[in-house]
Coordinates of C-alpha atoms in Angstrom, one line a residue:
X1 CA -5.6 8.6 -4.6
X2 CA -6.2 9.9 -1.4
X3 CA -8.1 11.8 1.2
X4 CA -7.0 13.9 3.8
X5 CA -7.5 11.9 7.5
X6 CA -9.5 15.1 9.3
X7 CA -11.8 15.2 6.6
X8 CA -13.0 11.5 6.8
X9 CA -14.1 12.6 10.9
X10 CA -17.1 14.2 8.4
X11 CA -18.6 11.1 7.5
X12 CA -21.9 9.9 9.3
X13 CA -20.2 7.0 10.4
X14 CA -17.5 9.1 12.2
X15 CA -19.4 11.9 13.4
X16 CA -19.8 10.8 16.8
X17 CA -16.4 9.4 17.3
X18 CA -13.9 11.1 19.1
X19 CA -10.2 11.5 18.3
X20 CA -8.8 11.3 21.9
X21 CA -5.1 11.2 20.5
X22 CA -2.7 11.8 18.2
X23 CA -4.3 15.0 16.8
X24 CA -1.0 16.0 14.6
X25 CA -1.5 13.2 12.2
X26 CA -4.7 13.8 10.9
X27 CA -3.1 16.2 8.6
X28 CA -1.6 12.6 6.5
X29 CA -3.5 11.1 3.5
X30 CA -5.4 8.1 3.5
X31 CA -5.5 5.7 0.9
X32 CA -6.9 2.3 2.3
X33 CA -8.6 0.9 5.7
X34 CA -8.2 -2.5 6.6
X35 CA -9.2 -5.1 10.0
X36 CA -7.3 -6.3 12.5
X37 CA -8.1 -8.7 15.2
X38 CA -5.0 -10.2 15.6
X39 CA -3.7 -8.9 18.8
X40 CA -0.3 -11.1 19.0
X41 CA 2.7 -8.9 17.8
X42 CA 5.1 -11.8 17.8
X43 CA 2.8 -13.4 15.6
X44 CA 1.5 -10.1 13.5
X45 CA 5.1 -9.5 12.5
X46 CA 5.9 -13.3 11.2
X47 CA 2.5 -13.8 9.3
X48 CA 0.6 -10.7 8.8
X49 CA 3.2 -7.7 8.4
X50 CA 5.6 -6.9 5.6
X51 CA 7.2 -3.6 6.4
X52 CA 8.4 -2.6 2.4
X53 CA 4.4 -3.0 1.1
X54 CA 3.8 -0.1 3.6
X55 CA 3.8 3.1 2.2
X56 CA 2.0 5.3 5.2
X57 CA -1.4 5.9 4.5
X58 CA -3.7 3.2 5.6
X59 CA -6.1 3.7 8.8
X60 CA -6.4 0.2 10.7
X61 CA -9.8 -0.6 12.5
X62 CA -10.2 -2.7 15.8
X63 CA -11.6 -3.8 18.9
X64 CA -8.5 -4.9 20.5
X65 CA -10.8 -7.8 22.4
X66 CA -8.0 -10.2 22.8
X67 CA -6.2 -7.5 24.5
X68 CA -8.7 -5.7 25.8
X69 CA -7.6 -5.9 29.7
X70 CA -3.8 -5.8 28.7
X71 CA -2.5 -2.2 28.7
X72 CA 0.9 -3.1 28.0
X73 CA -0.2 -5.4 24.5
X74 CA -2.1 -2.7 23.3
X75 CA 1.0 0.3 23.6
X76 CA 3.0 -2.4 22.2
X77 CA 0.5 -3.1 19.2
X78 CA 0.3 0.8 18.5
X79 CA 4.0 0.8 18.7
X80 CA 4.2 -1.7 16.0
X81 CA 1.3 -0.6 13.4
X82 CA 3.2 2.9 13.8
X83 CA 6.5 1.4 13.2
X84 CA 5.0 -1.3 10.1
X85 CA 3.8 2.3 8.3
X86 CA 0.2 2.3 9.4
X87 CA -1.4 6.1 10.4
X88 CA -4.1 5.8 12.7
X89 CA -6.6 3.3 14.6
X90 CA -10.5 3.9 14.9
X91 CA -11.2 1.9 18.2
X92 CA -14.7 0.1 18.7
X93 CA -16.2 -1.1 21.9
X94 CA -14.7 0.8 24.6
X95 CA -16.9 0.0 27.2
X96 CA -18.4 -2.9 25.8
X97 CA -15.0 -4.8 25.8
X98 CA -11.8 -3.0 26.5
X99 CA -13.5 -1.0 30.1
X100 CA -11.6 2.2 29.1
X101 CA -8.1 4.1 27.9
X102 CA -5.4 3.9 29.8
X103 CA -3.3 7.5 30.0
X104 CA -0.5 4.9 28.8
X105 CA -2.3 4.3 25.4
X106 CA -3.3 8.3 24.9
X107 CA 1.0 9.2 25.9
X108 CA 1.8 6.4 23.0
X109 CA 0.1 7.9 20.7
X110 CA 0.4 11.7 21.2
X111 CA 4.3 11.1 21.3
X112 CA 3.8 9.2 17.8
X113 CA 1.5 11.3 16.1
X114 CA -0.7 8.6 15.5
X115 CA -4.4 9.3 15.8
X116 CA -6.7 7.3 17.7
X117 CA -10.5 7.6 17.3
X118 CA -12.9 6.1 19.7
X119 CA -16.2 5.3 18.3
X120 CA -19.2 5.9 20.8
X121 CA -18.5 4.2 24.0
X122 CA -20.9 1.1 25.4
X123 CA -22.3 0.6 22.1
X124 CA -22.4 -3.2 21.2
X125 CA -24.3 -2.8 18.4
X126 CA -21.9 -0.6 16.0
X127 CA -20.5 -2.2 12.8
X128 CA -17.6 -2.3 11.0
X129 CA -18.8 -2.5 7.8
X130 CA -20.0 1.1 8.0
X131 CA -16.9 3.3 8.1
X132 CA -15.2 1.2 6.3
X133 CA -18.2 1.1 3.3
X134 CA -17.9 5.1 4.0
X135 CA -13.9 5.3 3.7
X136 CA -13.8 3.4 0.8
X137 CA -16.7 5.4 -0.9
X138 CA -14.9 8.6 -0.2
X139 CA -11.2 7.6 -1.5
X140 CA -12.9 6.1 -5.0
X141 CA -15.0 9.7 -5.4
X142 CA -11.9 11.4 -5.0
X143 CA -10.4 9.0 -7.4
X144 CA -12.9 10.0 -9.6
X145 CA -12.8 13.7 -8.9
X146 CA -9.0 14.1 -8.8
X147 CA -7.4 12.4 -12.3
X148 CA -4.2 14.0 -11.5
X149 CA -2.2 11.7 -9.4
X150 CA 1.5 12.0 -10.1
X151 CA 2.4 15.2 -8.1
X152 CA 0.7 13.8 -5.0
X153 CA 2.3 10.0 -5.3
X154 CA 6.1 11.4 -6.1
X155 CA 5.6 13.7 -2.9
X156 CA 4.6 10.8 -0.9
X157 CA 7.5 8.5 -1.8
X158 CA 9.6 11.2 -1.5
X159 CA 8.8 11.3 2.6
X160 CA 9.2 7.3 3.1
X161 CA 12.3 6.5 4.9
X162 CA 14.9 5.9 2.4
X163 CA 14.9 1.5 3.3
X164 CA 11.0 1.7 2.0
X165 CA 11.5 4.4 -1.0
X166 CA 12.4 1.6 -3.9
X167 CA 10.7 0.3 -6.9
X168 CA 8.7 -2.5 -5.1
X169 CA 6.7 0.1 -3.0
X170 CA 6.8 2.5 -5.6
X171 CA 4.5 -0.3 -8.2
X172 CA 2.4 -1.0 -5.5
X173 CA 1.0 2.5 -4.9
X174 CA 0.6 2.8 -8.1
X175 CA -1.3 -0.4 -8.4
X176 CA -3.7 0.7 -5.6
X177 CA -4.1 3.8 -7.5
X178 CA -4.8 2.4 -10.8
X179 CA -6.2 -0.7 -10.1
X180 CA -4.0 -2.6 -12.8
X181 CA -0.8 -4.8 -12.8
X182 CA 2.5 -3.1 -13.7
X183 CA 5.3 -4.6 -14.4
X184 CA 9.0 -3.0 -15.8
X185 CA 11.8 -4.9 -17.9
X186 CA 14.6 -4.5 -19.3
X187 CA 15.1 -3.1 -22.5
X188 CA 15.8 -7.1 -23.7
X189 CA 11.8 -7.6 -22.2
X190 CA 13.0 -10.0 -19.0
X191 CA 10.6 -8.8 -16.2
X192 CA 12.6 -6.6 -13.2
X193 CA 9.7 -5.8 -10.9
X194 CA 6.2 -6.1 -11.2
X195 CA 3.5 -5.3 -9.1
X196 CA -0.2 -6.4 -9.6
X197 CA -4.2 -6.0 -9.0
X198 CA -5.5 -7.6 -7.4
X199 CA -2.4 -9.1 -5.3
X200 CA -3.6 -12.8 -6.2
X201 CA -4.1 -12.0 -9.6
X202 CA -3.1 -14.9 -11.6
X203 CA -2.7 -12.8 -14.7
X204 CA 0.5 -14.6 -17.2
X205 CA 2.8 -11.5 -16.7
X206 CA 5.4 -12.7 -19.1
X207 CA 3.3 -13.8 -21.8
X208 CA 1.5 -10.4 -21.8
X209 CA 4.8 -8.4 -22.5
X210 CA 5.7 -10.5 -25.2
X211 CA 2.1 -9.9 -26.6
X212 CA 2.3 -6.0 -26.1
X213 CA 3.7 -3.9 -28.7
X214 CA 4.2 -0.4 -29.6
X215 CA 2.8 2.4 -27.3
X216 CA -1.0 3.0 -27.9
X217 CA -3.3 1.2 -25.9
X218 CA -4.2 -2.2 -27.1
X219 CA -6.7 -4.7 -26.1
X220 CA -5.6 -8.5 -25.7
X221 CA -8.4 -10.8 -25.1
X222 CA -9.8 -9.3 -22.0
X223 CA -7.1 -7.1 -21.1
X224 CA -6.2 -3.7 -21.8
X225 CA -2.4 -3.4 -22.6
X226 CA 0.2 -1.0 -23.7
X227 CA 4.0 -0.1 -23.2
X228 CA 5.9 2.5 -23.1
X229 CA 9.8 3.3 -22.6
X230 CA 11.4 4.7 -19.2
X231 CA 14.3 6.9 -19.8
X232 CA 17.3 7.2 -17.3
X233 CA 20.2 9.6 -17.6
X234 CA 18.9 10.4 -20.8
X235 CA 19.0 6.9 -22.2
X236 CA 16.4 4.6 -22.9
X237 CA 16.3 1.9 -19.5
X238 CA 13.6 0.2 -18.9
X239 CA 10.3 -0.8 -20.3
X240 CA 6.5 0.0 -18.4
X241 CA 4.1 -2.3 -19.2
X242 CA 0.5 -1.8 -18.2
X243 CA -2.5 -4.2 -17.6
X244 CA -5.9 -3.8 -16.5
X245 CA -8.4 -6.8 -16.6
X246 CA -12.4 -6.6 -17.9
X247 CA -11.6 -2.5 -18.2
X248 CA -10.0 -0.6 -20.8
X249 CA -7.0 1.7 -19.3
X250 CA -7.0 5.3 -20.5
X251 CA -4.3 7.5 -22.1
X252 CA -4.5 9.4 -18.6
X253 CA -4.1 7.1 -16.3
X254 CA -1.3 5.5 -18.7
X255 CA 0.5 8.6 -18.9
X256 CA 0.5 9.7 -15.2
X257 CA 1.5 5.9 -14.0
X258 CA 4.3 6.4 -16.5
X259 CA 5.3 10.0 -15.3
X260 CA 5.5 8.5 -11.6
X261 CA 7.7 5.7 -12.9
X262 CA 10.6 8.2 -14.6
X263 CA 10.4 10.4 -11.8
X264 CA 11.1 8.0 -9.7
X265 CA 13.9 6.6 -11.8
X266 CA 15.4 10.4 -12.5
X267 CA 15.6 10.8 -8.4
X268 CA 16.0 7.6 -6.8
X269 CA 16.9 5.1 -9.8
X270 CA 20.9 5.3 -9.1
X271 CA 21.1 1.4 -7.7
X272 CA 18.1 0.1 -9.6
X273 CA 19.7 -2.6 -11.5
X274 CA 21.3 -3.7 -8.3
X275 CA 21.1 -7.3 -7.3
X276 CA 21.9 -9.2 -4.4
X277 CA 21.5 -12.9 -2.8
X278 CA 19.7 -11.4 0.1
X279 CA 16.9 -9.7 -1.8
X280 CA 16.7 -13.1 -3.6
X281 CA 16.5 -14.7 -0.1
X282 CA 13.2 -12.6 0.9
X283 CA 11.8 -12.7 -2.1
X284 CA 11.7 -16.8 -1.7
X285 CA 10.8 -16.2 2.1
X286 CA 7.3 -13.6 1.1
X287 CA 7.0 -16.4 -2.0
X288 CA 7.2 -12.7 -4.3
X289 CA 7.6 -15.6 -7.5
X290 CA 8.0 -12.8 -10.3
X291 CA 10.7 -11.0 -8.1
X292 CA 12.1 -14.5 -7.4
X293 CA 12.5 -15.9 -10.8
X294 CA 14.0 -12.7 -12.0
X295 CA 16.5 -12.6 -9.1
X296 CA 17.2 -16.6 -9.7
X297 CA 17.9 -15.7 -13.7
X298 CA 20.4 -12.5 -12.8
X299 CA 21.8 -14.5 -10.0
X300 CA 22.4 -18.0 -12.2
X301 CA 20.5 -19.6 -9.4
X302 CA 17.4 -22.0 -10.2
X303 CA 14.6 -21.2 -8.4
X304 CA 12.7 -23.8 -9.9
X305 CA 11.6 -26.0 -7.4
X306 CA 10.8 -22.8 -4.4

């Protein structure tokens, strides 16, 4: 789930902040807040960045130290967190660190529509940990508010560009949203994609969808399981699988995950199936080892010993 941008300026931790730029995007959603200190572009886009887990809704916050005298770095790292899918940057310690915006940085970010918020100049003293405690707080309450999340997530894939609307970005929103691992087969069971939660979760994917069966909810060991079947041109296609550890999934959630998943096959599901030696190739290089061994066994390559 999600909250609308301008309505997160409301919280105590943001009330004295100012949005100095990019005013048109605070209409987006938000869905996640992350840190980044890591001023290097060269090096954000080799180690930090994967452009296809982007999906447009995630507010980055920063102090821009390294860069703080270096107005060209910083329109070049807005530049790039627009272009890698993020929405918007709450900027600490103007005045403290960077001495001031540059008319540069404000141009760069009115042309993009991507909002930057300044929290209260010369103060040394503000924290981090308080807007994003505050953002966080406010997505789960409307997680718990709003149980009806299908509509909202279709409409958002629907306006990705067309290279990030595919079934890997597709699972993990709905991961994010759910909080549980999902993964789709075949109809023969042999895992397509998967996506899980947390994104090191260590859970035995393959061995749980040989242990689920039928369609009602069912608990295995400490997981919460269940499947159900993904129709496409009116013929059964693939399988959804569900998991979520140490808490028990509800019909709900399981049927609105589900609805997101044959939408998304009815509409954009024409070259699902379709495999290729380059995606095989990046899926070795971002160590994606589901994706990889699945690819490998389509392919007749062994990926054994990536």
């Amino acid at each position: 789930m999600s909250v609308e941008f301008k309505s997160l300026l409301n919280l105590p931790s943001l009330r004295e902040a100012e949005v100095v730029a990019g005013v048109d995007g605070l209409k987006r959603q938000v869905s996640s807040i992350t840190v980044l200190e890591q001023s290097n572009v060269a090096k954000l886009r080799e180690e930090l960045f994967n452009q296809e887990d982007k999906y447009g809704s995630e507010i980055v916050i920063s102090g821009l130290m390294t860069i703080s005298h270096d107005i060209d770095a910083q329109v070049e790292m807005i530049q790039h967190l627009q272009r890698e899918g993020e929405i918007g940057l709450i900027l600490y310690y103007v005045g403290v660190f960077i001495p001031e915006i540059d008319q540069r940085l404000l141009d760069t970010c009115n042309k993009l529509n991507f909002p930057l918020i300044v929290m209260p100049e010369g103060e040394p003293s503000l924290r981090y940990s308080e807007v994003i405690y505050e953002v966080v707080e406010a997505i789960v309450k409307q997680e718990m508010v709003e149980t009806s999340f299908s509509n909202q997530m279709v409409e958002q894939i629907s306006k990705l560009p067309a290279n990030q609307r595919n079934a890997d970005t597709m699972l993990k929103m709905l991961t994010d949203r759910t909080h549980s691992s999902i993964v789709l087969t075949d109809m023969r069971g042999q895992i397509i994609n998967a996506g899980t939660w947390p994104s090191i979760s260590t859970l035995d994917l393959s061995y749980m969808v040989k242990q689920t069966i039928g369609t009602n909810i069912q608990s295995i060991e400490t997981v919460s399981a269940v499947k159900r079947t993904i129709f496409h041109s009116g013929m059964e296609a693939i399988q959804f699988y569900m998991f979520k550890e140490n808490q028990p999934l509800t019909e709900n959630m399981v049927e609105q995950a589900a609805e997101v998943v044959q939408i998304f096959m009815n509409l954009w599901g024409q070259n699902y199936e379709a495999v290729n030696t380059q995606e095989l190739v990046k899926a070795i290089l971002n160590d994606e080892s589901v994706k990889m061994r699945r690819l490998g066994a389509v392919l007749h390559i062994d990926v054994g010993n990536h």
